[in-house]
Amino acid sequence: MFQEIPTQVDIEYDPLPAKDGDSVLCFDGRSVLVQIRDNKAILPSVKELDTKGRCVFVFNADGKRFFLCLEKTSAQGFDFEPLNKIRQVAADIEHYAIVTGFHYYCFHRESRFCSVCGKALEHSPQKRCMVCTGCGGEVYPKIAPAVILGIIDEQTDSILLTRYADREYKKYALVAGFVEMGESAEMAAKREAMEETGLEIEDIEFFATQPWGFAQNLLIGYFAKVKGSRRIEMDKQELAEAVWVKRGDVPAEPGSISLTGEMMWAFKSSQR
Ligand SMILES: [Zn+2]
């Protein structure tokens, strides 16, 4: 997964301003300013920007600092590439920076005014939050927990794979959904399995988590066994396909950037 990089990431907020050698994340909608070379995404440094916009600190990795530029800018030799294309490049620190930076970019785009008093918000000088210029209230980045579920049928040695009905991502995925208010992640897993596929599950076992800034999520992965009937009753609003796939036929490879890919590989390679 992209966050499993041999680099020490320090997410604690650093209030020192951006310097020439620091890396910059600049977004335009769902596109990011990069150079793609040898299947790697390369970010511009502050000194390479044509105009230096206002920058805020994102994180530090092995002493290298990454900033988010809050104004659209350009850099010689760099282009705005869609995030869907970025999902295909190598899982390295730049990849992690783009996903995390996009989460922060969404936070800035969606946090301009206080929802209590309506006055403008501005970034705190000390920490990663916005502060209201009217009432002083603080607003933190939204992180929405969501579960990903590998449902296994031991009798046929199969896993349930799905395809979403209305998303750009057209490859096989696993049953997934948001944790609702008042639910534990395990309760959400049971509810999503029933809602999306009509299946009851048991023996829910934690696998791993992953920060997923593409959609401001924290993903929580579980494996579970199907209980009772294996007959799928698919939610046609959410899914275009839901099928049992035999272990050897699962379309997965090692080294996936995503928790979904990692879980599919864990099943295919008999780690689960
Ligand atoms: Zn306010």
Coordinates of C-alpha atoms and ligand atoms in Angstrom, one line a residue:
M1 CA 0.0 0.0 0.0
F2 CA 1.2 3.5 -0.7
Q3 CA 1.7 4.4 2.9
E4 CA 4.0 1.4 3.5
I5 CA 7.1 3.2 2.3
P6 CA 10.6 2.9 3.8
T7 CA 10.5 6.5 4.8
Q8 CA 9.8 8.1 8.2
V9 CA 6.7 10.2 7.7
D10 CA 6.1 12.9 10.3
I11 CA 2.7 14.4 10.0
E12 CA 3.0 16.8 13.0
Y13 CA 2.3 20.4 11.8
D14 CA 5.4 22.5 11.1
P15 CA 4.6 26.3 11.1
L16 CA 7.9 27.3 9.4
P17 CA 7.2 28.8 5.9
A18 CA 8.1 26.9 2.7
K19 CA 11.7 27.2 1.4
D20 CA 13.1 26.9 -2.1
G21 CA 14.0 23.2 -1.9
D22 CA 10.6 22.0 -0.4
S23 CA 8.3 20.0 -2.6
V24 CA 5.0 21.5 -3.6
L25 CA 1.6 19.9 -4.3
C26 CA -0.6 22.0 -6.5
F27 CA -4.1 20.7 -7.5
D28 CA -6.7 21.9 -10.0
G29 CA -9.9 20.0 -9.3
R30 CA -8.9 16.2 -9.5
S31 CA -5.6 16.9 -11.3
V32 CA -2.1 17.5 -9.8
L33 CA 1.0 19.3 -11.1
V34 CA 3.6 16.6 -11.7
Q35 CA 6.1 15.2 -14.2
I36 CA 5.6 11.5 -14.8
R37 CA 8.9 9.8 -15.5
D38 CA 9.8 6.0 -15.4
N39 CA 6.4 5.2 -13.9
K40 CA 7.1 7.7 -11.1
A41 CA 5.3 11.0 -10.2
I42 CA 7.8 13.8 -9.6
L43 CA 6.7 17.0 -7.8
P44 CA 8.0 20.5 -8.4
S45 CA 10.0 22.3 -5.7
V46 CA 9.1 25.8 -4.5
K47 CA 11.9 27.4 -6.6
E48 CA 10.6 25.7 -9.8
L49 CA 7.1 27.3 -9.5
D50 CA 6.4 30.1 -12.1
T51 CA 4.6 32.1 -9.4
K52 CA 4.9 31.2 -5.7
G53 CA 1.4 31.0 -4.2
R54 CA 0.5 30.8 -0.6
C55 CA 1.7 27.4 0.7
V56 CA 0.8 25.4 3.8
F57 CA 2.7 22.5 5.4
V58 CA 1.5 19.0 4.8
F59 CA 4.1 16.6 6.2
N60 CA 7.8 15.9 6.5
A61 CA 9.4 12.7 5.2
D62 CA 13.1 11.9 6.2
G63 CA 13.7 15.7 6.6
K64 CA 12.1 16.5 3.2
R65 CA 9.1 18.9 3.6
F66 CA 5.9 18.8 1.4
F67 CA 3.7 21.8 1.1
L68 CA 0.2 22.4 -0.5
C69 CA 0.0 25.5 -2.7
L70 CA -3.4 27.1 -2.2
E71 CA -3.3 29.0 -5.5
K72 CA -3.2 27.5 -9.0
T73 CA 0.3 27.9 -10.5
S74 CA 2.5 26.3 -13.1
A75 CA 6.1 25.1 -13.5
Q76 CA 8.4 24.5 -16.5
G77 CA 8.2 20.8 -17.6
F78 CA 5.3 19.9 -15.2
D79 CA 1.7 19.3 -16.3
F80 CA -1.6 18.8 -14.5
E81 CA -2.3 15.1 -14.6
P82 CA -5.6 13.4 -13.5
L83 CA -5.5 11.6 -10.1
N84 CA -6.8 8.4 -11.9
K85 CA -3.5 8.4 -13.8
I86 CA -1.5 8.9 -10.6
R87 CA -3.2 5.7 -9.2
Q88 CA -1.2 3.7 -11.9
V89 CA 2.3 5.0 -10.9
A90 CA 4.7 3.5 -8.4
A91 CA 3.8 3.5 -4.6
D92 CA 6.5 5.8 -3.2
I93 CA 6.7 8.9 -1.1
E94 CA 5.5 11.2 -3.9
H95 CA 2.5 9.0 -4.4
Y96 CA 1.7 9.1 -0.7
A97 CA 2.2 12.9 -0.8
I98 CA -0.3 13.4 -3.6
V99 CA -3.0 11.3 -1.9
T100 CA -2.5 13.1 1.4
G101 CA -2.1 16.5 -0.2
F102 CA -5.3 16.0 -2.1
H103 CA -7.1 15.3 1.2
Y104 CA -5.8 18.6 2.6
Y105 CA -6.7 20.4 -0.7
C106 CA -10.3 19.2 -0.3
F107 CA -10.3 20.4 3.3
H108 CA -9.2 24.0 2.2
R109 CA -11.7 24.0 -0.7
E110 CA -14.6 23.0 1.6
S111 CA -13.6 25.1 4.7
R112 CA -13.9 28.7 3.7
F113 CA -16.6 30.0 6.1
C114 CA -17.6 29.1 9.7
S115 CA -20.8 27.0 9.7
V116 CA -21.8 28.4 13.2
C117 CA -21.5 32.2 12.6
G118 CA -20.8 32.5 8.9
K119 CA -17.5 34.5 9.1
A120 CA -14.4 33.7 7.1
L121 CA -12.1 30.9 8.3
E122 CA -8.3 31.2 8.1
H123 CA -5.5 28.7 8.7
S124 CA -4.2 28.5 12.3
P125 CA -0.5 29.6 12.5
Q126 CA 0.2 26.7 15.0
K127 CA -1.7 23.6 13.9
R128 CA -3.5 21.8 11.1
C129 CA -6.9 23.4 11.4
M130 CA -8.9 26.5 10.3
V131 CA -9.9 29.1 12.8
C132 CA -13.0 31.3 12.5
T133 CA -12.2 35.1 12.4
G134 CA -15.6 35.7 14.1
C135 CA -16.2 33.2 16.9
G136 CA -12.8 31.6 17.1
G137 CA -14.2 28.1 16.5
E138 CA -11.7 25.5 15.1
V139 CA -12.4 23.3 12.1
Y140 CA -10.3 20.2 11.5
P141 CA -9.9 18.1 8.3
K142 CA -12.8 15.7 7.9
I143 CA -11.8 12.0 7.9
A144 CA -14.6 9.6 7.1
P145 CA -14.1 6.0 8.2
A146 CA -15.2 3.3 5.7
V147 CA -15.0 -0.5 5.8
I148 CA -13.7 -2.8 3.1
L149 CA -14.8 -6.4 3.3
G150 CA -13.4 -9.6 2.0
I151 CA -16.3 -12.0 2.2
I152 CA -15.1 -15.6 1.9
D153 CA -17.0 -18.8 1.1
E154 CA -15.0 -21.6 2.5
Q155 CA -17.1 -24.3 0.8
T156 CA -16.2 -23.2 -2.7
D157 CA -12.9 -21.4 -1.7
S158 CA -14.1 -18.2 -3.3
I159 CA -14.2 -14.5 -2.4
L160 CA -17.0 -12.0 -3.3
L161 CA -15.9 -9.4 -5.8
T162 CA -17.9 -6.4 -6.9
R163 CA -17.9 -3.7 -9.6
Y164 CA -19.4 -0.3 -8.8
A165 CA -22.3 0.9 -10.9
D166 CA -21.5 4.6 -11.2
R167 CA -17.8 5.3 -10.5
E168 CA -14.9 5.9 -12.8
Y169 CA -13.1 3.0 -11.2
K170 CA -14.3 0.0 -13.3
K171 CA -12.0 -2.8 -12.0
Y172 CA -13.1 -5.5 -9.4
A173 CA -13.4 -4.2 -5.9
L174 CA -14.6 -5.6 -2.5
V175 CA -17.8 -4.8 -0.7
A176 CA -17.3 -1.4 1.0
G177 CA -19.2 1.4 2.7
F178 CA -19.1 4.3 5.2
V179 CA -19.4 3.8 8.9
E180 CA -22.6 5.5 10.0
M181 CA -23.1 7.5 13.1
G182 CA -23.5 5.2 16.2
E183 CA -22.0 2.2 14.5
S184 CA -18.8 0.3 15.2
A185 CA -16.8 -0.7 12.1
E186 CA -17.8 -4.3 12.6
M187 CA -21.5 -3.3 12.7
A188 CA -21.0 -1.3 9.5
A189 CA -19.3 -4.4 7.9
K190 CA -22.4 -6.6 8.7
R191 CA -24.8 -3.9 7.4
E192 CA -22.9 -3.2 4.2
A193 CA -22.7 -7.0 3.4
M194 CA -26.4 -7.3 3.8
E195 CA -27.3 -4.0 2.0
E196 CA -25.0 -4.6 -1.0
T197 CA -25.3 -8.3 -1.5
G198 CA -28.0 -9.7 0.8
L199 CA -25.4 -11.9 2.6
E200 CA -25.0 -12.6 6.3
I201 CA -21.5 -12.7 7.6
E202 CA -19.7 -14.1 10.7
D203 CA -16.1 -14.4 12.1
I204 CA -15.2 -10.8 11.2
E205 CA -11.4 -10.5 11.4
F206 CA -9.4 -7.3 11.2
F207 CA -6.8 -7.1 8.4
A208 CA -5.4 -3.5 8.1
T209 CA -6.2 0.2 7.7
Q210 CA -5.2 2.7 5.0
P211 CA -5.5 6.5 4.8
W212 CA -7.3 7.2 1.5
G213 CA -7.2 10.9 0.8
F214 CA -8.7 10.4 -2.7
A215 CA -12.1 10.4 -0.9
Q216 CA -11.1 11.8 2.5
N217 CA -11.4 8.3 4.1
L218 CA -9.7 6.1 6.6
L219 CA -10.3 2.6 5.2
I220 CA -10.6 -0.3 7.6
G221 CA -10.2 -3.8 6.1
Y222 CA -11.8 -7.0 7.4
F223 CA -12.2 -10.5 6.2
A224 CA -15.4 -12.4 7.1
K225 CA -17.1 -15.7 6.3
V226 CA -20.4 -16.0 4.7
K227 CA -23.1 -17.3 7.0
G228 CA -26.1 -19.3 5.7
S229 CA -27.1 -18.9 2.0
R230 CA -24.5 -17.9 -0.6
R231 CA -27.1 -16.6 -2.9
I232 CA -26.3 -13.0 -3.8
E233 CA -29.0 -10.4 -4.0
M234 CA -27.2 -7.4 -5.4
D235 CA -28.1 -3.7 -4.7
K236 CA -28.4 -2.6 -8.3
Q237 CA -28.2 1.1 -7.3
E238 CA -24.7 0.6 -5.8
L239 CA -23.3 -2.2 -7.9
A240 CA -23.1 -3.3 -11.5
E241 CA -21.8 -6.8 -10.6
A242 CA -21.3 -9.0 -7.5
V243 CA -19.8 -12.5 -8.1
W244 CA -18.0 -15.3 -6.2
V245 CA -14.5 -15.7 -7.6
K246 CA -12.3 -18.8 -7.0
R247 CA -9.0 -18.2 -5.2
G248 CA -6.8 -18.9 -8.2
D249 CA -8.9 -16.6 -10.5
V250 CA -8.8 -13.5 -8.3
P251 CA -7.3 -10.6 -10.5
A252 CA -4.6 -9.5 -8.0
E253 CA -0.9 -8.9 -7.8
P254 CA 1.5 -8.2 -5.0
G255 CA 2.5 -4.6 -4.2
S256 CA -0.8 -2.9 -4.8
I257 CA -1.1 0.7 -3.7
S258 CA -4.6 0.1 -2.3
L259 CA -6.0 -1.8 0.7
T260 CA -8.5 -3.5 -1.7
G261 CA -5.7 -4.7 -4.0
E262 CA -3.7 -5.9 -1.0
M263 CA -6.7 -7.8 0.5
M264 CA -7.4 -9.5 -2.9
W265 CA -3.8 -10.5 -3.1
A266 CA -3.8 -11.8 0.5
F267 CA -6.7 -14.1 -0.4
K268 CA -5.2 -15.2 -3.8
S269 CA -1.8 -15.9 -2.2
S270 CA -3.5 -18.0 0.6
Q271 CA -2.5 -15.5 3.5
R272 CA -6.2 -15.6 4.3
Ligands
ZN1 ZN -17.6 31.3 13.6

